[in-house]
Amino acid sequence: MKLLPMTFHRNSLKLAGVYLTILMIISLFFSINVYQLSVQELDRGLRRPGPNSAINRLPADSPGRNTLNSFLDEQEAQYEAAQQRILQRLIVVNLIILAWGGVLSYYFAHRTLRPIEEAHEAQSRFTADASHELRTPLAAMRVENEVALMDPKLTVKKAKQVLESNIEELAKLTELSAGLLRLAQVEKSALIRERVDIDMVVQSAIDRVMPLAEKKNILIHGTVEHGKLLVNADKTSLIEAFVTILDNAVKYSPDKTEVTVTIEAASKDVVVRITDQGVGIKATELQHIFDRFYRADTARSKQEVTGYGLGLAIAQQIVQLHDGNISVTSQPAKGSVFVVTLPLVKQR
């Protein structure tokens, strides 16, 4: 659902009005000049001669003067008719420009304002989602504490349980705050780039995810084609992006399955594919998988997956800051394939 559609429509109309005004000013300027030049040409060809012309010096009863006057009257009528035709055609042309210009002006105004609308919508959605995610653990803590305080038979054991529960909620808030802070840092950070071997980056990410994979008896294996492939990257940030993708693959995969990582060169890019055998993602959810705070339905995973839906948003931001692209294809109950494309360093 689009935010403030009427406001966006009004703003589009206002900007279209500005575009159309500029277009019509230009059109009228050229039309006036075309009309004046055309009239000048007609003056030279069809306009009745002035009072000092040779014809006016002929005697009034001259036989040829009446014939010439009739001819000149007809010529004057043709001049006035041509002048009217030019004016009418210029009016028609300007009306056509007005009509089509209005349509095109609204189209271009709509396209101009669309990124602004999407940014505003994303910001509003982010604020609403962040408020909701922050409010949930705070509300849980408040209710739990109020219930405990209202209990006249509150024991030390029960109080400790409440405190432990509060600590869990505080840990969630800390995780959320860290994720929001990291997202803000990624958006504003200036990457310190150097030539790094993409295989070493991916292997470092695998090493960090391996404890979780071993816990679920998930095998992570991969292949590298074409030998050493270098990218110009901030090593720490890029490792973090691959850790997020691999962690996501392991979390949503059943026990005793496999995650495959392949690295290959494709034209001027290096392509990293991470394939899992997990629960997959519905087609309707794929377009939102990189949205902040978005978490796909985990009902089919038969396990509770924690998190706030910030990981993939951060990973996408990191990859894009490296002039790369990240995409995903998936089939429910069959698994997902995340594809990261990064520009290769030019070989000297």
Tab-separated table of N, CA, C and O in Angstrom, residues 169-223:
chain	number	residue	atom	x	y	z
A	169	GLU	N	14.754	-10.114	27.479
A	169	GLU	CA	14.166	-9.050	26.661
A	169	GLU	C	15.170	-7.919	26.417
A	169	GLU	O	15.221	-7.337	25.328
A	170	LEU	N	15.976	-7.609	27.429
A	170	LEU	CA	17.006	-6.580	27.266
A	170	LEU	C	18.053	-7.016	26.243
A	170	LEU	O	18.578	-6.188	25.478
A	171	ALA	N	18.337	-8.311	26.235
A	171	ALA	CA	19.286	-8.831	25.238
A	171	ALA	C	18.722	-8.652	23.828
A	171	ALA	O	19.453	-8.303	22.888
A	172	LYS	N	17.409	-8.870	23.689
A	172	LYS	CA	16.768	-8.657	22.383
A	172	LYS	C	16.854	-7.189	21.974
A	172	LYS	O	17.119	-6.865	20.811
A	173	LEU	N	16.613	-6.289	22.949
A	173	LEU	CA	16.698	-4.858	22.651
A	173	LEU	C	18.127	-4.462	22.274
A	173	LEU	O	18.334	-3.634	21.382
A	174	THR	N	19.092	-5.058	22.953
A	174	THR	CA	20.492	-4.781	22.624
A	174	THR	C	20.822	-5.248	21.215
A	174	THR	O	21.485	-4.550	20.448
A	175	GLU	N	20.321	-6.446	20.856
A	175	GLU	CA	20.545	-6.975	19.517
A	175	GLU	C	19.907	-6.078	18.459
A	175	GLU	O	20.512	-5.777	17.420
A	176	LEU	N	18.679	-5.625	18.755
A	176	LEU	CA	17.990	-4.749	17.807
A	176	LEU	C	18.724	-3.420	17.663
A	176	LEU	O	18.920	-2.922	16.546
A	177	SER	N	19.136	-2.845	18.774
A	177	SER	CA	19.859	-1.569	18.728
A	177	SER	C	21.164	-1.709	17.953
A	177	SER	O	21.527	-0.831	17.161
A	178	ALA	N	21.856	-2.825	18.170
A	178	ALA	CA	23.111	-3.061	17.452
A	178	ALA	C	22.858	-3.188	15.950
A	178	ALA	O	23.627	-2.673	15.135
A	179	GLY	N	21.765	-3.874	15.599
A	179	GLY	CA	21.436	-4.018	14.183
A	179	GLY	C	21.104	-2.683	13.534
A	179	GLY	O	21.559	-2.391	12.424
A	180	LEU	N	20.317	-1.864	14.232
A	180	LEU	CA	19.972	-0.537	13.699
A	180	LEU	C	21.212	0.334	13.565
A	180	LEU	O	21.374	1.062	12.579
A	181	LEU	N	22.085	0.275	14.565
A	181	LEU	CA	23.315	1.060	14.523
A	181	LEU	C	24.207	0.599	13.383
A	181	LEU	O	24.785	1.428	12.655
A	182	ARG	N	24.313	-0.704	13.200
A	182	ARG	CA	25.151	-1.234	12.117
A	182	ARG	C	24.596	-0.821	10.759
A	182	ARG	O	25.339	-0.473	9.847
A	183	LEU	N	23.266	-0.858	10.623
A	183	LEU	CA	22.640	-0.459	9.369
A	183	LEU	C	22.934	1.001	9.057
A	183	LEU	O	23.257	1.358	7.924
A	184	ALA	N	22.848	1.856	10.073
A	184	ALA	CA	23.139	3.276	9.878
A	184	ALA	C	24.610	3.489	9.525
A	184	ALA	O	24.946	4.324	8.684
A	185	GLN	N	25.490	2.713	10.157
A	185	GLN	CA	26.922	2.842	9.879
A	185	GLN	C	27.250	2.399	8.463
A	185	GLN	O	28.054	3.035	7.775
A	186	VAL	N	26.604	1.313	8.026
A	186	VAL	CA	26.857	0.816	6.679
A	186	VAL	C	26.420	1.838	5.644
A	186	VAL	O	27.090	2.073	4.644
A	187	GLU	N	25.282	2.487	5.878
A	187	GLU	CA	24.746	3.457	4.921
A	187	GLU	C	25.651	4.679	4.794
A	187	GLU	O	25.722	5.306	3.748
A	188	LYS	N	26.339	5.038	5.872
A	188	LYS	CA	27.131	6.262	5.881
A	188	LYS	C	28.636	6.013	5.811
A	188	LYS	O	29.416	6.946	5.708
A	189	SER	N	29.035	4.760	5.891
A	189	SER	CA	30.459	4.470	6.013
A	189	SER	C	31.194	4.645	4.690
A	189	SER	O	30.629	4.448	3.609
A	190	ALA	N	32.447	5.025	4.818
A	190	ALA	CA	33.343	5.071	3.655
A	190	ALA	C	34.217	3.819	3.723
A	190	ALA	O	34.983	3.633	4.668
A	191	LEU	N	34.073	2.952	2.743
A	191	LEU	CA	34.771	1.674	2.769
A	191	LEU	C	36.271	1.865	2.527
A	191	LEU	O	36.674	2.671	1.691
A	192	ILE	N	37.039	1.133	3.274
A	192	ILE	CA	38.496	1.107	3.070
A	192	ILE	C	38.795	-0.104	2.194
A	192	ILE	O	38.823	-1.242	2.668
A	193	ARG	N	39.006	0.139	0.914
A	193	ARG	CA	39.113	-0.968	-0.028
A	193	ARG	C	40.562	-1.382	-0.275
A	193	ARG	O	41.467	-0.559	-0.211
A	194	GLU	N	40.702	-2.652	-0.560
A	194	GLU	CA	41.986	-3.223	-0.933
A	194	GLU	C	41.719	-4.461	-1.783
A	194	GLU	O	40.597	-4.972	-1.823
A	195	ARG	N	42.743	-4.909	-2.459
A	195	ARG	CA	42.586	-6.131	-3.250
A	195	ARG	C	42.538	-7.342	-2.326
A	195	ARG	O	43.472	-7.575	-1.559
A	196	VAL	N	41.448	-8.094	-2.414
A	196	VAL	CA	41.315	-9.290	-1.578
A	196	VAL	C	40.877	-10.459	-2.449
A	196	VAL	O	40.188	-10.283	-3.467
A	197	ASP	N	41.275	-11.624	-2.032
A	197	ASP	CA	40.881	-12.853	-2.718
A	197	ASP	C	39.484	-13.228	-2.237
A	197	ASP	O	39.262	-13.434	-1.041
A	198	ILE	N	38.518	-13.302	-3.166
A	198	ILE	CA	37.146	-13.584	-2.787
A	198	ILE	C	37.014	-14.947	-2.111
A	198	ILE	O	36.162	-15.142	-1.228
A	199	ASP	N	37.887	-15.897	-2.488
A	199	ASP	CA	37.849	-17.219	-1.857
A	199	ASP	C	38.194	-17.116	-0.366
A	199	ASP	O	37.557	-17.759	0.471
A	200	MET	N	39.185	-16.280	-0.026
A	200	MET	CA	39.552	-16.096	1.377
A	200	MET	C	38.429	-15.425	2.155
A	200	MET	O	38.165	-15.758	3.321
A	201	VAL	N	37.735	-14.475	1.512
A	201	VAL	CA	36.616	-13.792	2.167
A	201	VAL	C	35.505	-14.795	2.481
A	201	VAL	O	35.001	-14.850	3.612
A	202	VAL	N	35.130	-15.581	1.492
A	202	VAL	CA	34.049	-16.552	1.682
A	202	VAL	C	34.454	-17.622	2.695
A	202	VAL	O	33.644	-18.037	3.538
A	203	GLN	N	35.719	-18.058	2.647
A	203	GLN	CA	36.173	-19.075	3.589
A	203	GLN	C	36.153	-18.553	5.017
A	203	GLN	O	35.785	-19.275	5.961
A	204	SER	N	36.498	-17.292	5.206
A	204	SER	CA	36.441	-16.685	6.538
A	204	SER	C	35.004	-16.654	7.041
A	204	SER	O	34.734	-16.895	8.232
A	205	ALA	N	34.064	-16.358	6.139
A	205	ALA	CA	32.648	-16.349	6.522
A	205	ALA	C	32.185	-17.761	6.887
A	205	ALA	O	31.445	-17.947	7.864
A	206	ILE	N	32.622	-18.752	6.122
A	206	ILE	CA	32.246	-20.138	6.417
A	206	ILE	C	32.772	-20.560	7.784
A	206	ILE	O	32.068	-21.218	8.565
A	207	ASP	N	34.005	-20.181	8.094
A	207	ASP	CA	34.600	-20.539	9.394
A	207	ASP	C	33.779	-19.969	10.548
A	207	ASP	O	33.638	-20.617	11.599
A	208	ARG	N	33.230	-18.774	10.365
A	208	ARG	CA	32.458	-18.150	11.438
A	208	ARG	C	31.082	-18.795	11.599
A	208	ARG	O	30.503	-18.796	12.688
A	209	VAL	N	30.553	-19.350	10.516
A	209	VAL	CA	29.227	-19.976	10.580
A	209	VAL	C	29.330	-21.464	10.926
A	209	VAL	O	28.350	-22.091	11.342
A	210	MET	N	30.522	-22.039	10.812
A	210	MET	CA	30.706	-23.472	10.990
A	210	MET	C	30.187	-24.016	12.336
A	210	MET	O	29.570	-25.103	12.356
A	211	PRO	N	30.389	-23.317	13.473
A	211	PRO	CA	29.867	-23.873	14.740
A	211	PRO	C	28.360	-24.128	14.706
A	211	PRO	O	27.894	-25.169	15.177
A	212	LEU	N	27.586	-23.198	14.129
A	212	LEU	CA	26.141	-23.397	14.027
A	212	LEU	C	25.830	-24.548	13.077
A	212	LEU	O	24.930	-25.354	13.341
A	213	ALA	N	26.589	-24.643	11.964
A	213	ALA	CA	26.359	-25.724	11.006
A	213	ALA	C	26.658	-27.079	11.634
A	213	ALA	O	25.906	-28.044	11.435
A	214	GLU	N	27.730	-27.162	12.399
A	214	GLU	CA	28.091	-28.430	13.047
A	214	GLU	C	27.044	-28.827	14.079
A	214	GLU	O	26.747	-30.015	14.256
A	215	LYS	N	26.474	-27.840	14.731
A	215	LYS	CA	25.445	-28.113	15.735
A	215	LYS	C	24.225	-28.763	15.090
A	215	LYS	O	23.541	-29.594	15.714
A	216	LYS	N	23.948	-28.418	13.835
A	216	LYS	CA	22.793	-28.967	13.126
A	216	LYS	C	23.206	-30.073	12.141
A	216	LYS	O	22.372	-30.524	11.347
A	217	ASN	N	24.490	-30.472	12.201
A	217	ASN	CA	25.005	-31.497	11.295
A	217	ASN	C	24.799	-31.120	9.825
A	217	ASN	O	24.431	-31.958	8.987
A	218	ILE	N	25.037	-29.862	9.530
A	218	ILE	CA	24.913	-29.363	8.160
A	218	ILE	C	26.309	-29.237	7.562
A	218	ILE	O	27.210	-28.635	8.165
A	219	LEU	N	26.502	-29.802	6.381
A	219	LEU	CA	27.786	-29.758	5.705
A	219	LEU	C	27.849	-28.549	4.772
A	219	LEU	O	26.962	-28.360	3.942
A	220	ILE	N	28.899	-27.739	4.940
A	220	ILE	CA	29.119	-26.604	4.052
A	220	ILE	C	30.341	-26.927	3.196
A	220	ILE	O	31.435	-27.153	3.718
A	221	HIS	N	30.154	-26.969	1.893
A	221	HIS	CA	31.280	-27.249	1.001
A	221	HIS	C	31.162	-26.345	-0.219
A	221	HIS	O	30.093	-25.849	-0.567
A	222	GLY	N	32.303	-26.133	-0.880
A	222	GLY	CA	32.286	-25.228	-2.023
A	222	GLY	C	33.390	-25.514	-3.015
A	222	GLY	O	34.298	-26.303	-2.763
A	223	THR	N	33.287	-24.827	-4.159
A	223	THR	CA	34.285	-24.964	-5.219
A	223	THR	C	34.638	-23.585	-5.757
A	223	THR	O	33.816	-22.665	-5.762
